Coordinates of C-alpha atoms and ligand atoms in Angstrom, one line a residue:
M14 CA 153.1 177.2 -70.8
A15 CA 151.3 174.7 -68.4
L16 CA 149.4 173.6 -71.2
C17 CA 152.2 173.2 -73.5
A18 CA 154.1 170.9 -71.0
V19 CA 150.6 168.8 -70.6
M20 CA 150.5 168.4 -74.3
L21 CA 154.2 167.3 -74.5
Q22 CA 153.8 164.6 -71.9
I23 CA 150.6 163.8 -74.1
L24 CA 152.8 163.3 -76.9
K25 CA 155.4 161.6 -75.3
S26 CA 153.3 159.3 -73.8
R27 CA 151.8 158.2 -77.3
S28 CA 155.4 157.7 -78.6
G29 CA 155.6 155.1 -76.0
C30 CA 158.7 156.5 -74.5
G31 CA 157.5 159.1 -72.2
A32 CA 157.1 159.1 -68.0
W33 CA 153.5 158.3 -68.2
G34 CA 154.3 155.3 -70.8
R35 CA 156.9 154.0 -68.5
L36 CA 154.4 154.4 -65.3
L37 CA 151.7 152.6 -66.7
Q38 CA 154.1 149.8 -68.1
R39 CA 155.6 149.3 -64.8
Q40 CA 152.0 149.4 -63.0
S41 CA 150.6 147.0 -65.2
S42 CA 153.4 144.2 -65.4
S43 CA 154.7 144.7 -62.0
G44 CA 153.9 142.5 -58.7
V45 CA 154.1 143.1 -55.4
Y46 CA 157.3 141.6 -54.4
S47 CA 160.9 141.7 -55.8
S48 CA 164.6 141.3 -54.4
V49 CA 164.3 144.4 -52.4
H50 CA 161.8 142.3 -50.3
A51 CA 164.1 139.6 -50.1
F52 CA 162.4 137.7 -52.5
D53 CA 163.9 135.3 -54.6
E54 CA 161.7 134.1 -57.5
A55 CA 164.1 131.7 -59.2
E56 CA 164.3 129.8 -56.0
I57 CA 160.4 129.3 -55.3
R58 CA 160.2 128.5 -58.9
E59 CA 162.3 125.7 -58.5
K60 CA 160.8 124.5 -55.4
L61 CA 157.3 124.6 -57.3
Q62 CA 158.3 122.7 -60.1
A63 CA 159.4 119.8 -58.1
F64 CA 155.3 119.2 -57.7
P65 CA 154.2 118.7 -61.0
G66 CA 150.8 117.6 -62.9
G67 CA 148.1 119.5 -64.7
S68 CA 148.6 122.8 -66.6
I69 CA 147.4 126.2 -67.4
D70 CA 146.2 126.3 -70.9
L71 CA 145.9 129.7 -72.8
F72 CA 144.0 130.2 -75.7
K73 CA 143.8 133.5 -77.6
Q74 CA 141.2 134.1 -80.2
D75 CA 140.9 136.5 -83.1
S76 CA 137.8 138.0 -81.3
G77 CA 140.3 139.6 -78.7
I78 CA 139.2 137.1 -75.6
A79 CA 141.5 134.7 -74.7
V80 CA 140.2 131.9 -72.4
L81 CA 142.8 130.7 -69.6
T82 CA 141.9 127.3 -68.1
V83 CA 143.1 125.6 -64.9
N84 CA 143.2 122.2 -66.2
N85 CA 143.9 119.4 -63.4
P86 CA 140.5 117.5 -63.5
S87 CA 141.5 114.4 -61.6
R88 CA 142.4 116.8 -58.5
M89 CA 139.2 118.9 -59.3
N90 CA 141.7 121.4 -61.0
A91 CA 143.8 121.8 -57.9
L92 CA 146.9 124.0 -58.2
S93 CA 150.1 122.0 -58.4
G94 CA 153.4 123.9 -57.9
G95 CA 154.0 123.4 -61.4
M96 CA 150.7 125.3 -62.7
M97 CA 151.6 128.1 -60.3
V98 CA 154.5 128.4 -62.3
D99 CA 152.5 127.9 -65.5
L100 CA 150.2 130.5 -64.5
E101 CA 153.0 132.8 -64.1
E102 CA 154.0 132.4 -67.6
R103 CA 150.5 132.8 -68.9
V104 CA 150.1 135.9 -67.5
S105 CA 153.6 136.9 -69.1
E106 CA 152.3 136.0 -72.5
L107 CA 149.0 138.0 -71.9
E108 CA 151.0 141.1 -70.8
N109 CA 152.5 140.9 -74.4
W110 CA 149.2 140.4 -76.3
T111 CA 148.8 143.7 -77.9
D112 CA 145.5 142.9 -79.7
G113 CA 143.8 141.4 -76.6
K114 CA 140.6 143.0 -75.3
G115 CA 139.1 140.6 -72.9
L116 CA 140.1 137.3 -70.6
I117 CA 138.0 134.2 -69.4
L118 CA 139.5 132.2 -66.4
C119 CA 137.9 129.1 -66.2
G120 CA 138.2 125.5 -65.1
A121 CA 138.5 122.2 -67.1
A122 CA 135.8 119.6 -66.8
E123 CA 132.9 122.3 -65.5
T124 CA 134.6 122.9 -62.0
F125 CA 136.8 125.7 -61.5
C126 CA 139.5 125.1 -58.9
S127 CA 139.8 123.2 -55.5
G128 CA 142.6 125.5 -54.2
S129 CA 146.3 124.4 -54.0
D130 CA 147.1 121.0 -54.6
L131 CA 146.9 119.7 -50.9
N132 CA 149.8 117.0 -51.9
A133 CA 152.3 120.1 -52.5
V134 CA 150.8 121.9 -49.5
R135 CA 151.6 119.2 -47.1
A136 CA 155.4 118.8 -48.6
I137 CA 156.1 122.7 -48.1
S138 CA 154.1 123.2 -44.9
N139 CA 156.5 125.2 -42.8
P140 CA 156.1 129.2 -42.6
Q141 CA 159.3 129.9 -44.7
D142 CA 158.1 128.2 -47.8
G143 CA 154.4 129.1 -47.5
M144 CA 155.3 132.8 -47.3
K145 CA 157.5 132.4 -50.4
M146 CA 154.5 130.7 -52.0
S147 CA 152.6 133.4 -51.2
M148 CA 154.7 135.9 -52.4
F149 CA 154.9 134.1 -56.0
M150 CA 151.1 133.9 -56.1
Q151 CA 150.4 137.2 -55.1
N152 CA 152.8 138.6 -57.9
T153 CA 151.2 136.5 -60.5
L154 CA 147.2 137.2 -59.1
T155 CA 148.2 140.9 -58.8
R156 CA 149.6 140.9 -62.7
L157 CA 146.6 139.0 -63.9
L158 CA 144.2 141.6 -62.5
R159 CA 146.3 144.4 -63.6
L160 CA 146.6 143.1 -67.2
P161 CA 145.0 145.5 -69.8
L162 CA 142.3 142.9 -70.6
I163 CA 138.7 143.0 -69.1
S164 CA 138.6 140.1 -67.1
V165 CA 135.9 137.3 -66.0
A166 CA 136.3 134.6 -63.8
L167 CA 133.8 131.8 -65.0
V168 CA 132.6 129.8 -62.1
E169 CA 131.6 126.1 -62.8
G170 CA 131.1 123.7 -59.9
R171 CA 133.4 125.0 -57.1
A172 CA 136.0 127.5 -56.2
L173 CA 137.5 126.5 -53.3
G174 CA 140.2 128.1 -51.2
G175 CA 143.0 129.1 -53.4
G176 CA 140.3 128.7 -56.2
A177 CA 138.0 131.4 -54.5
E178 CA 141.1 133.5 -54.2
L179 CA 141.7 133.2 -58.0
T180 CA 137.8 134.4 -58.9
T181 CA 139.0 137.7 -57.2
A182 CA 141.8 138.2 -59.4
C183 CA 139.6 138.8 -62.5
D184 CA 137.4 142.3 -62.9
F185 CA 134.1 140.2 -63.0
R186 CA 132.8 136.8 -61.6
L187 CA 130.2 134.8 -63.7
M188 CA 128.6 131.8 -61.9
A189 CA 126.7 129.0 -63.2
S190 CA 123.5 128.4 -61.5
D191 CA 124.9 125.3 -59.1
S192 CA 128.2 126.8 -58.6
V193 CA 129.6 127.5 -55.2
I194 CA 132.6 129.9 -54.1
Q195 CA 133.9 129.1 -50.6
F196 CA 136.8 130.7 -48.8
V197 CA 137.5 127.5 -47.0
H198 CA 140.6 128.6 -45.3
K199 CA 139.3 128.3 -41.9
H200 CA 138.6 124.9 -42.1
M201 CA 142.2 124.2 -43.1
G202 CA 143.6 126.3 -40.3
L203 CA 144.4 129.0 -42.8
V204 CA 143.7 132.4 -44.0
P205 CA 143.8 133.6 -47.9
G206 CA 147.3 133.7 -48.9
W207 CA 147.3 134.7 -52.6
G208 CA 145.8 138.3 -51.8
G209 CA 142.4 136.9 -52.1
G210 CA 141.5 138.4 -48.7
A211 CA 142.8 142.1 -50.0
R212 CA 140.8 141.6 -52.9
L213 CA 137.8 140.3 -51.3
V214 CA 137.4 143.3 -49.1
R215 CA 137.5 145.5 -52.1
I216 CA 135.1 143.6 -54.2
V217 CA 132.4 143.1 -51.1
G218 CA 133.4 145.4 -48.3
S219 CA 134.8 144.3 -45.1
Q220 CA 131.7 143.6 -43.2
N221 CA 131.0 140.7 -45.8
A222 CA 134.6 139.7 -46.1
L223 CA 134.3 139.1 -42.5
K224 CA 131.5 136.9 -42.7
L225 CA 132.7 135.0 -46.0
L226 CA 136.1 134.0 -44.3
G227 CA 134.8 133.8 -40.6
G228 CA 132.2 131.6 -41.6
A229 CA 133.8 129.8 -44.6
L230 CA 130.1 130.4 -46.2
K231 CA 129.1 128.8 -49.3
V232 CA 128.5 131.4 -51.7
D233 CA 126.1 130.5 -54.5
P234 CA 124.8 132.6 -57.2
K235 CA 122.0 134.2 -55.2
L236 CA 124.2 135.4 -52.2
G237 CA 127.2 136.2 -54.7
L238 CA 124.6 138.5 -56.7
Q239 CA 123.5 140.1 -53.3
I240 CA 126.8 140.9 -52.0
G241 CA 128.4 141.7 -55.5
L242 CA 130.8 139.0 -55.4
A243 CA 128.9 137.9 -58.6
D244 CA 128.4 139.9 -61.5
G245 CA 125.8 137.7 -63.2
V246 CA 124.7 134.1 -63.6
V247 CA 125.0 131.7 -66.9
E248 CA 122.3 129.6 -67.2
D249 CA 122.3 125.5 -68.0
A250 CA 121.0 124.9 -71.6
Q251 CA 118.0 123.2 -70.6
T252 CA 116.4 126.1 -68.7
V253 CA 116.5 128.9 -71.4
E254 CA 116.3 128.8 -75.0
A255 CA 119.6 127.7 -76.6
P256 CA 121.7 130.1 -74.4
G257 CA 124.8 128.3 -75.8
S258 CA 127.3 126.6 -73.4
H259 CA 128.3 128.3 -70.1
L260 CA 131.6 129.8 -72.3
E261 CA 129.6 130.8 -75.0
Q262 CA 127.3 132.7 -72.4
A263 CA 130.5 134.4 -70.6
E264 CA 131.9 135.5 -74.0
K265 CA 128.6 137.1 -75.3
W266 CA 128.5 138.8 -71.4
L267 CA 132.1 140.1 -71.8
G268 CA 131.3 141.2 -75.6
T269 CA 129.0 144.3 -74.3
Y270 CA 132.1 145.5 -72.5
I271 CA 135.0 144.7 -75.1
K272 CA 133.2 146.0 -78.4
G273 CA 135.8 148.3 -80.1
P274 CA 139.5 148.8 -80.8
A275 CA 141.9 147.0 -78.6
P276 CA 143.8 150.1 -77.9
V277 CA 140.7 151.8 -76.7
I278 CA 139.4 148.8 -74.7
Q279 CA 143.0 148.6 -73.0
A280 CA 142.8 152.2 -72.3
V281 CA 139.5 151.7 -70.7
K282 CA 140.9 149.0 -68.3
K283 CA 143.8 151.0 -67.4
V284 CA 142.0 154.1 -66.1
V285 CA 139.8 151.7 -63.9
L286 CA 142.6 149.9 -62.7
S287 CA 144.7 153.2 -61.7
G288 CA 141.2 154.6 -60.2
R289 CA 141.1 151.6 -58.4
E290 CA 144.6 151.2 -57.1
L291 CA 146.2 154.7 -57.0
P292 CA 145.4 157.6 -54.5
L293 CA 143.3 160.3 -56.6
S294 CA 146.0 162.8 -57.4
E295 CA 148.2 160.1 -58.9
A296 CA 145.1 158.2 -60.6
L297 CA 144.5 161.5 -62.5
K298 CA 147.5 161.9 -63.7
T299 CA 147.4 158.3 -65.1
E300 CA 144.2 159.1 -66.7
M301 CA 145.8 162.0 -68.3
G302 CA 148.6 160.0 -69.6
V303 CA 146.4 157.3 -70.7
F304 CA 143.9 160.0 -72.6
G305 CA 146.9 160.8 -74.7
T306 CA 147.6 157.4 -75.8
V307 CA 144.0 157.7 -77.7
W308 CA 143.1 161.4 -78.3
G309 CA 143.5 161.9 -81.8
G310 CA 144.2 158.2 -82.4
P311 CA 143.2 156.1 -85.2
A312 CA 139.6 155.3 -83.3
N313 CA 139.0 158.9 -82.1
L314 CA 139.8 160.4 -85.8
Q315 CA 137.7 158.0 -87.3
A316 CA 134.8 158.7 -85.0
L317 CA 135.0 162.6 -85.6
A318 CA 135.2 161.8 -89.2
S319 CA 132.0 160.0 -89.2
K320 CA 129.9 162.4 -87.3
S321 CA 128.3 159.9 -85.0
K322 CA 125.4 160.5 -82.9
H323 CA 124.8 158.5 -79.7
K324 CA 121.4 157.6 -79.9
Ligands
BCO295 C1 146.3 129.6 -50.1 C2 145.6 128.3 -50.9 C3 145.0 127.6 -49.7 C4 144.2 126.3 -50.3 O1 143.6 126.2 -51.2 S1 144.0 125.0 -49.1 C5 143.2 123.8 -50.2 C6 141.6 124.1 -50.1 N1 140.9 123.0 -50.7 C7 140.3 121.9 -50.5 O2 140.7 121.6 -49.0 C8 139.6 121.1 -51.5 C9 139.7 119.7 -50.8 N2 138.7 118.7 -51.7 C10 137.2 118.7 -51.2 O3 137.1 119.3 -50.3 C11 136.6 117.8 -52.3 O4 137.6 117.0 -53.0 C12 135.8 118.7 -53.3 C13 136.7 119.4 -54.0 C14 134.8 119.1 -52.7 C15 135.2 117.7 -54.3 O5 134.7 116.4 -53.9 P1 134.0 115.4 -54.7 O6 133.3 115.7 -55.6 O7 133.6 114.5 -53.5 O8 135.5 114.4 -55.0 P2 136.7 114.0 -54.4 O9 136.7 114.6 -53.1 O10 136.7 112.5 -54.6 O11 137.8 114.4 -55.3 C16 138.3 113.8 -56.5 C17 139.9 114.0 -56.3 O12 140.2 115.4 -56.4 C18 141.4 115.2 -55.3 N3 141.3 116.4 -55.1 C19 140.4 117.4 -54.3 N4 140.9 118.7 -54.1 C20 142.1 118.5 -54.2 C21 143.2 119.4 -53.6 N5 142.8 120.6 -53.5 N6 144.2 118.7 -53.8 C22 144.6 117.7 -54.4 N7 143.9 116.9 -54.5 C23 142.5 117.2 -54.5 C24 140.8 114.2 -54.2 O13 141.5 113.8 -53.3 C25 140.4 113.0 -55.2 O14 141.5 112.4 -55.4 P3 141.7 110.7 -55.5 O15 140.3 110.4 -56.4 O16 140.8 110.1 -54.1 O17 143.0 110.5 -55.8

């Protein structure tokens, strides 16, 4: 009888209208703050749009890998208010990309991002506006990390302040050999506000996070690999035989993890995401629901028919 109930849930979730389907949908496309927290998204959006400049560019490829570029090179890719709004819109687009499997977040002109645009910051340097911007960015970056895509930040040049926080909103980080990630907030009389502090603790542990934030340490690839902030290093074209551009190397690196049909790769990300974010009993239930979306699905049936051996 209990098994029948579970099977029913699985079938409902596969049709996309069951409780598990709704739960998964809610988990992936919701941020942290809503009107319940007195968060008025329209108000802060309008305020941010008063600080234009630069753009966030999205390029979705047939390979299932999208490239999201922070593009404001004359300011070392600092995030203007307009770009914060842009980023939210691009994340919405990615939430609806059914064929997607992977995402690379990078900066234009071979540098990652120098944080929030200091001109905008100066104009809204009061606690109320700061907290509203923080809520807006935390919502966006939480949704970015929760995308059903395996994501990697490709760090070239510098990732400073909010730029360092951006790198933590991806599943992985690849660093170019001369790149630096630095949480410079302390030098600005600040702490992370875009969720980068909380995410950093989960990535490198609280001891290392305290060192990085308290010392505003420069993390180069060697230190990044040592503490687990970096997952790999992309080489310069001159140093190894024809490795391709940094972006090509990042695509190749990501390719290992996104090989296969989109529904299966998306399911992989959802299972890991729920394991990362939910208490164990909730994560187990979510895993069961996700399992129901792929069990007996086209990729599963094809694999069964081909009697493949995992040699
Ligand atoms: C919760 C979020 C908290 C935050 O993100 S607070 C912001 C933290 N970021 C910063 O403080 C970065 C400040 N900038 C720097 O340290 C340096 O500009 C940086 C990035 C190391 C690059 O140094 P250099 O290679 O010597 O280049 P440079 O200083 O001449 O910069 C080129 C142009 O870019 C501008 N720029 C760089 N970072 C900016 C930013 N965050 N906001 C606004 N403008 C920024 C810089 O002012 C310069 O412009 P211009 O050529 O003088 O008109």
